[in-house]
Amino acid sequence: MSVRMEGKKTLVVGGGQPASLHVGIGRAISETFAREGAEVCVVDRVLERAGETAQEITAAGGRAHAIAADVGDPESCARLVNEAHALMGRIDAMVNNVATEEGDNDPLTLEVDGWQRVMDVNLRAMWLTCRAVLPIMQEQRSGTIVNTSSVGSKTTGGSMFAYGISKAGVDAMTQKLAVVFAPWGIRCNSVLPAWVATQHSMDGLMQAGFASSEEEIFEMGRRANPLGRMGTAWDVANAVLFLSSDESCHTTGVNFPVDGGTTSVIGGYQRPKNAPQPH
Ligand SMILES: NC(=O)c1ccc[n+]([C@@H]2O[C@H](COP(=O)([O-])OP(=O)(O)OC[C@H]3O[C@@H](n4cnc5c(N)ncnc54)[C@H](O)[C@@H]3O)[C@@H](O)[C@H]2O)c1
């Protein structure tokens, strides 16, 4: 059995997706950490959702706790970190995974309230959980933070204007924190997924009228990037595992794409004529 996170106390904010056909990224990260020997505090807006992930972990023989917190509320961001610290005694790795696109739109249609909601949940909340955890990690003289960004931080498409800008802010904040807190042995990186087959994204793409069936979404995914398939939550979780484990001990300030090659392409991706068919 591999134990790449043995003895680590971890906090996953936005890890409480209910079990569904397509697992969410935060749940996959929580389960991956636990499988590799970590104790995990799973945070979600809805306690039952966090509880489902925590139960799955404990049923498999791991250690997990569930905490309810709405990260749109500034005070909850500090409280969730303090609760996790009280439960586990230290925090070795924190993952900020919550995001919303509710109220987002194109630049001319977007309302001020929609802009504010997206910025508060996607960007301000990550700053506030970092602000709460960093003194704890300074005291420990060690710690890792991984923030879930998106290829939308670097690329443009669709009507998610505020979302992309909030994620660009996440990448910038990640690099700034990495530099400022490196002397205390604290590392901070972000991951940039693209087209991940989670329940949230599958439902969102169909509701927005991009596709009328899941098969159609997978087909679009096969053509969207050089590796020829949509990502899975486990692909992202494995990158987060590396960035949170001691294996990446000399890596900080990185905005790490998990995107099948999407951000390496200029213009629309053209599959070479002699390339084999995607799986
Ligand atoms: N799925 C994709 O294709 C994709 C692509 C790029 C980036 N991402 C990023 O990955 C992350 C997870 O995406 P996902 O597809 O698994 O979505 P998801 O909605 O399943 O995950 C978000 C989690 O955060 C929780 N949450 C939402 N609002 C909250 C709040 N105010 N307070 C506390 N918890 C809250 C949700 O309950 C959920 O558990 C997000 O940051 C998203 O921007 C996803």
Short mmCIF file of C-alpha atoms and ligand atoms in Angstrom, two decimals:
data_model
loop_
_atom_site.label_atom_id
_atom_site.label_comp_id
_atom_site.label_asym_id
_atom_site.label_seq_id
_atom_site.Cartn_x
_atom_site.Cartn_y
_atom_site.Cartn_z
CA MET A 1 0.00 0.00 0.00
CA SER A 2 1.41 3.43 -0.87
CA VAL A 3 1.28 6.09 1.84
CA ARG A 4 2.39 9.31 0.25
CA MET A 5 0.51 11.43 2.84
CA GLU A 6 1.21 9.25 5.92
CA GLY A 7 0.56 11.19 9.13
CA LYS A 8 -0.48 14.38 7.33
CA LYS A 9 -3.42 16.41 8.63
CA THR A 10 -5.34 17.81 5.68
CA LEU A 11 -8.21 20.17 5.02
CA VAL A 12 -10.24 20.05 1.79
CA VAL A 13 -12.59 23.02 1.37
CA GLY A 14 -15.36 22.06 -1.09
CA GLY A 15 -15.00 18.29 -0.75
CA GLY A 16 -18.55 17.32 0.00
CA GLN A 17 -20.14 16.27 -3.25
CA PRO A 18 -22.77 13.57 -2.84
CA ALA A 19 -21.98 10.25 -4.48
CA SER A 20 -22.98 10.52 -8.12
CA LEU A 21 -22.12 8.94 -11.43
CA HIS A 22 -19.35 11.49 -12.05
CA VAL A 23 -17.39 12.17 -8.86
CA GLY A 24 -16.54 15.80 -8.00
CA ILE A 25 -12.96 17.07 -7.75
CA GLY A 26 -13.05 17.87 -4.01
CA ARG A 27 -14.42 14.46 -3.12
CA ALA A 28 -11.78 12.76 -5.27
CA ILE A 29 -9.03 14.81 -3.56
CA SER A 30 -10.38 13.94 -0.08
CA GLU A 31 -10.56 10.21 -0.87
CA THR A 32 -7.11 10.24 -2.50
CA PHE A 33 -5.52 11.95 0.52
CA ALA A 34 -7.16 9.42 2.87
CA ARG A 35 -6.10 6.46 0.73
CA GLU A 36 -2.51 7.76 0.98
CA GLY A 37 -2.61 7.86 4.78
CA ALA A 38 -3.82 11.40 5.58
CA GLU A 39 -6.46 12.46 8.10
CA VAL A 40 -8.96 14.65 6.26
CA CYS A 41 -11.30 17.46 7.33
CA VAL A 42 -13.93 17.74 4.61
CA VAL A 43 -15.68 21.12 4.40
CA ASP A 44 -18.82 21.93 2.48
CA ARG A 45 -21.68 24.41 2.59
CA VAL A 46 -24.03 21.54 3.39
CA LEU A 47 -23.04 19.34 6.35
CA GLU A 48 -24.67 16.20 4.91
CA ARG A 49 -22.54 16.53 1.76
CA ALA A 50 -19.31 16.83 3.74
CA GLY A 51 -20.58 13.96 5.90
CA GLU A 52 -21.04 11.68 2.88
CA THR A 53 -17.40 12.07 1.83
CA ALA A 54 -16.19 11.67 5.42
CA GLN A 55 -18.29 8.52 5.87
CA GLU A 56 -16.94 7.02 2.66
CA ILE A 57 -13.41 7.58 4.01
CA THR A 58 -14.10 6.13 7.45
CA ALA A 59 -15.93 3.14 5.94
CA ALA A 60 -12.72 2.42 3.99
CA GLY A 61 -10.68 2.51 7.23
CA GLY A 62 -9.47 6.13 7.03
CA ARG A 63 -9.83 9.10 9.41
CA ALA A 64 -12.12 11.98 8.42
CA HIS A 65 -14.25 14.77 9.86
CA ALA A 66 -17.06 16.84 8.34
CA ILE A 67 -17.39 20.60 8.79
CA ALA A 68 -20.17 22.84 7.45
CA ALA A 69 -19.21 26.32 6.26
CA ASP A 70 -20.36 28.70 3.54
CA VAL A 71 -17.17 30.32 2.23
CA GLY A 72 -19.21 33.21 0.83
CA ASP A 73 -19.38 34.38 4.44
CA PRO A 74 -15.99 35.91 5.46
CA GLU A 75 -16.23 34.83 9.10
CA SER A 76 -16.91 31.21 8.15
CA CYS A 77 -13.58 31.08 6.29
CA ALA A 78 -11.59 31.67 9.49
CA ARG A 79 -13.92 29.48 11.55
CA LEU A 80 -13.55 26.43 9.30
CA VAL A 81 -9.76 26.63 9.53
CA ASN A 82 -9.85 27.01 13.32
CA GLU A 83 -12.28 24.08 13.66
CA ALA A 84 -10.08 21.86 11.48
CA HIS A 85 -7.02 22.88 13.51
CA ALA A 86 -8.80 22.11 16.80
CA LEU A 87 -9.88 18.68 15.48
CA MET A 88 -6.50 17.59 14.09
CA GLY A 89 -3.92 19.59 16.10
CA ARG A 90 -2.11 20.83 12.97
CA ILE A 91 -2.77 21.46 9.28
CA ASP A 92 -0.15 20.12 6.88
CA ALA A 93 -2.07 20.57 3.65
CA MET A 94 -5.03 22.74 2.72
CA VAL A 95 -6.88 22.55 -0.60
CA ASN A 96 -9.22 25.36 -1.66
CA ASN A 97 -11.62 23.83 -4.17
CA VAL A 98 -14.87 25.83 -3.98
CA ALA A 99 -16.07 27.85 -6.96
CA THR A 100 -19.32 29.13 -8.37
CA GLU A 101 -20.41 30.50 -11.73
CA GLU A 102 -23.86 31.46 -10.45
CA GLY A 103 -24.84 34.90 -11.72
CA ASP A 104 -21.94 35.04 -14.20
CA ASN A 105 -22.48 36.22 -17.75
CA ASP A 106 -20.76 37.88 -20.72
CA PRO A 107 -19.07 41.26 -20.07
CA LEU A 108 -22.02 43.39 -21.26
CA THR A 109 -24.82 41.41 -19.61
CA LEU A 110 -23.15 40.61 -16.28
CA GLU A 111 -24.76 42.40 -13.30
CA VAL A 112 -22.72 43.93 -10.46
CA ASP A 113 -24.23 41.47 -7.95
CA GLY A 114 -23.23 38.51 -10.13
CA TRP A 115 -19.67 39.80 -10.45
CA GLN A 116 -19.48 40.31 -6.68
CA ARG A 117 -20.86 36.86 -5.80
CA VAL A 118 -18.37 35.11 -8.10
CA MET A 119 -15.43 37.15 -6.76
CA ASP A 120 -16.46 36.60 -3.14
CA VAL A 121 -16.86 32.81 -3.40
CA ASN A 122 -14.04 32.07 -5.85
CA LEU A 123 -11.33 34.54 -4.85
CA ARG A 124 -12.00 36.37 -1.57
CA ALA A 125 -12.80 33.09 0.20
CA MET A 126 -9.47 31.55 -0.88
CA TRP A 127 -7.59 34.59 0.42
CA LEU A 128 -9.48 34.38 3.74
CA THR A 129 -8.89 30.65 4.32
CA CYS A 130 -5.20 31.25 3.44
CA ARG A 131 -5.09 34.22 5.83
CA ALA A 132 -6.40 31.95 8.60
CA VAL A 133 -4.16 28.94 7.90
CA LEU A 134 -0.87 30.72 7.16
CA PRO A 135 -0.09 31.71 10.80
CA ILE A 136 -0.68 28.06 11.79
CA MET A 137 1.71 26.89 9.06
CA GLN A 138 4.25 29.59 10.01
CA GLU A 139 4.21 28.26 13.57
CA GLN A 140 4.70 24.70 12.22
CA ARG A 141 7.42 25.93 9.81
CA SER A 142 5.77 23.81 7.11
CA GLY A 143 2.59 23.41 5.11
CA THR A 144 1.17 23.24 1.60
CA ILE A 145 -1.73 25.03 -0.02
CA VAL A 146 -3.23 24.01 -3.35
CA ASN A 147 -5.87 26.26 -4.89
CA THR A 148 -8.17 24.91 -7.61
CA SER A 149 -8.06 27.35 -10.50
CA SER A 150 -9.11 26.60 -14.11
CA VAL A 151 -7.80 26.91 -17.65
CA GLY A 152 -10.45 29.65 -17.74
CA SER A 153 -7.86 31.80 -15.92
CA LYS A 154 -5.73 31.82 -19.08
CA THR A 155 -8.21 31.31 -21.91
CA THR A 156 -11.46 32.91 -23.04
CA GLY A 157 -14.66 31.26 -24.17
CA GLY A 158 -18.37 31.16 -23.39
CA SER A 159 -20.07 33.55 -21.03
CA MET A 160 -18.08 32.95 -17.84
CA PHE A 161 -16.42 36.37 -17.71
CA ALA A 162 -16.22 36.91 -13.93
CA TYR A 163 -15.34 33.24 -13.33
CA GLY A 164 -12.25 33.43 -15.58
CA ILE A 165 -11.09 36.67 -13.98
CA SER A 166 -11.62 35.27 -10.48
CA LYS A 167 -9.49 32.24 -11.40
CA ALA A 168 -6.76 34.50 -12.85
CA GLY A 169 -6.80 36.17 -9.42
CA VAL A 170 -6.44 32.75 -7.78
CA ASP A 171 -3.31 32.05 -9.86
CA ALA A 172 -1.82 35.47 -9.07
CA MET A 173 -2.59 35.14 -5.35
CA THR A 174 -1.07 31.65 -5.33
CA GLN A 175 2.24 32.97 -6.71
CA LYS A 176 2.34 35.92 -4.34
CA LEU A 177 1.69 33.75 -1.26
CA ALA A 178 4.28 31.23 -2.48
CA VAL A 179 7.00 33.89 -2.53
CA VAL A 180 6.05 35.64 0.71
CA PHE A 181 5.73 32.47 2.82
CA ALA A 182 8.50 30.29 1.33
CA PRO A 183 10.94 31.23 4.17
CA TRP A 184 8.63 29.42 6.63
CA GLY A 185 8.71 26.23 4.52
CA ILE A 186 5.20 26.86 3.20
CA ARG A 187 4.45 26.01 -0.44
CA CYS A 188 1.52 27.29 -2.48
CA ASN A 189 0.50 26.07 -5.94
CA SER A 190 -2.64 26.06 -8.07
CA VAL A 191 -4.07 23.43 -10.42
CA LEU A 192 -5.82 24.36 -13.66
CA PRO A 193 -8.30 21.70 -14.78
CA ALA A 194 -10.19 21.81 -18.09
CA TRP A 195 -13.31 19.92 -19.14
CA VAL A 196 -13.52 17.55 -16.19
CA ALA A 197 -16.42 15.10 -16.23
CA THR A 198 -17.88 15.94 -12.81
CA GLN A 199 -21.62 15.87 -12.17
CA HIS A 200 -21.56 19.65 -11.73
CA SER A 201 -19.93 20.28 -15.11
CA MET A 202 -22.01 17.67 -16.99
CA ASP A 203 -25.26 19.15 -15.61
CA GLY A 204 -24.02 22.71 -16.26
CA LEU A 205 -23.09 22.03 -19.89
CA MET A 206 -26.47 20.46 -20.59
CA GLN A 207 -28.42 23.21 -18.80
CA ALA A 208 -26.49 25.85 -20.78
CA GLY A 209 -27.51 24.10 -24.01
CA PHE A 210 -23.96 23.12 -25.08
CA ALA A 211 -25.04 19.51 -25.46
CA SER A 212 -28.19 17.44 -25.16
CA SER A 213 -26.62 14.24 -23.83
CA GLU A 214 -23.62 13.10 -21.83
CA GLU A 215 -22.37 11.16 -24.85
CA GLU A 216 -22.35 14.41 -26.84
CA ILE A 217 -20.27 16.07 -24.07
CA PHE A 218 -17.75 13.20 -24.08
CA GLU A 219 -17.55 13.47 -27.87
CA MET A 220 -16.84 17.22 -27.62
CA GLY A 221 -14.25 16.41 -24.95
CA ARG A 222 -12.54 13.90 -27.26
CA ARG A 223 -12.04 16.68 -29.82
CA ALA A 224 -11.22 19.49 -27.37
CA ASN A 225 -7.61 18.70 -26.49
CA PRO A 226 -4.53 16.89 -27.81
CA LEU A 227 -4.82 13.94 -25.39
CA GLY A 228 -8.26 13.25 -26.83
CA ARG A 229 -10.49 12.83 -23.79
CA MET A 230 -12.22 14.77 -21.00
CA GLY A 231 -10.43 14.84 -17.67
CA THR A 232 -11.71 13.04 -14.59
CA ALA A 233 -11.74 14.25 -10.99
CA TRP A 234 -9.11 11.57 -10.28
CA ASP A 235 -6.73 13.17 -12.81
CA VAL A 236 -6.96 16.44 -10.86
CA ALA A 237 -6.74 14.68 -7.48
CA ASN A 238 -3.50 12.97 -8.50
CA ALA A 239 -1.93 16.34 -9.39
CA VAL A 240 -3.11 17.81 -6.07
CA LEU A 241 -1.69 14.76 -4.27
CA PHE A 242 1.74 15.37 -5.81
CA LEU A 243 1.65 19.11 -4.99
CA SER A 244 0.55 18.41 -1.39
CA SER A 245 3.03 15.61 -0.70
CA ASP A 246 6.74 15.87 0.12
CA GLU A 247 7.50 14.62 -3.41
CA SER A 248 7.02 18.20 -4.66
CA CYS A 249 9.11 19.73 -1.84
CA HIS A 250 11.02 22.02 -4.23
CA THR A 251 7.94 23.19 -6.17
CA THR A 252 6.12 26.38 -5.26
CA GLY A 253 4.35 29.23 -7.05
CA VAL A 254 3.32 26.97 -9.94
CA ASN A 255 0.03 27.23 -11.88
CA PHE A 256 -0.18 23.56 -12.90
CA PRO A 257 -2.47 22.67 -15.83
CA VAL A 258 -4.32 19.32 -15.72
CA ASP A 259 -5.91 19.88 -19.09
CA GLY A 260 -4.96 17.26 -21.69
CA GLY A 261 -2.73 19.83 -23.39
CA THR A 262 -5.44 22.53 -23.77
CA THR A 263 -3.27 25.49 -22.71
CA SER A 264 -0.45 24.46 -25.07
CA VAL A 265 -2.64 24.97 -28.13
CA ILE A 266 -2.87 28.27 -30.01
CA GLY A 267 -6.26 28.75 -31.68
CA GLY A 268 -8.81 25.94 -32.02
CA TYR A 269 -7.28 22.51 -31.61
CA GLN A 270 -6.78 20.77 -34.98
CA ARG A 271 -6.24 17.05 -34.70
CA PRO A 272 -3.52 15.98 -37.18
CA LYS A 273 -5.05 14.16 -40.18
CA ASN A 274 -2.82 11.12 -39.59
CA ALA A 275 -3.57 10.92 -35.82
CA PRO A 276 -5.35 7.80 -34.54
CA GLN A 277 -8.99 8.20 -33.45
CA PRO A 278 -9.45 9.30 -29.81
CA HIS A 279 -10.52 6.47 -27.45
N1 LIG B 1 -15.41 20.38 -13.62
C1 LIG B 1 -14.67 21.08 -14.46
O1 LIG B 1 -14.72 20.89 -15.69
C2 LIG B 1 -13.73 22.12 -13.94
C3 LIG B 1 -12.87 22.76 -14.84
C4 LIG B 1 -12.01 23.74 -14.36
C5 LIG B 1 -11.99 24.05 -13.02
N2 LIG B 1 -12.83 23.42 -12.16
C6 LIG B 1 -12.79 23.81 -10.75
O2 LIG B 1 -12.76 22.67 -9.93
C7 LIG B 1 -13.42 22.91 -8.69
C8 LIG B 1 -14.45 21.84 -8.40
O3 LIG B 1 -15.29 21.67 -9.50
P1 LIG B 1 -16.38 20.49 -9.61
O4 LIG B 1 -16.72 20.37 -11.04
O5 LIG B 1 -15.93 19.29 -8.84
O6 LIG B 1 -17.63 21.22 -8.92
P2 LIG B 1 -18.50 20.95 -7.62
O7 LIG B 1 -19.59 21.97 -7.63
O8 LIG B 1 -18.91 19.53 -7.56
O9 LIG B 1 -17.49 21.27 -6.44
C9 LIG B 1 -17.55 22.42 -5.66
C10 LIG B 1 -17.80 22.03 -4.22
O10 LIG B 1 -17.87 23.22 -3.43
C11 LIG B 1 -19.06 23.21 -2.65
N3 LIG B 1 -19.51 24.60 -2.48
C12 LIG B 1 -20.11 25.39 -3.41
N4 LIG B 1 -20.33 26.62 -2.90
C13 LIG B 1 -19.87 26.60 -1.63
C14 LIG B 1 -19.80 27.57 -0.59
N5 LIG B 1 -20.27 28.81 -0.77
N6 LIG B 1 -19.23 27.22 0.59
C15 LIG B 1 -18.74 25.95 0.78
N7 LIG B 1 -18.79 24.99 -0.17
C16 LIG B 1 -19.34 25.31 -1.36
C17 LIG B 1 -20.05 22.37 -3.43
O11 LIG B 1 -21.05 21.82 -2.59
C18 LIG B 1 -19.14 21.30 -4.02
O12 LIG B 1 -18.94 20.26 -3.08
C19 LIG B 1 -13.99 24.33 -8.81
O13 LIG B 1 -13.09 25.24 -8.21
C20 LIG B 1 -14.03 24.57 -10.30
O14 LIG B 1 -13.95 25.94 -10.64
C21 LIG B 1 -13.70 22.47 -12.59
#
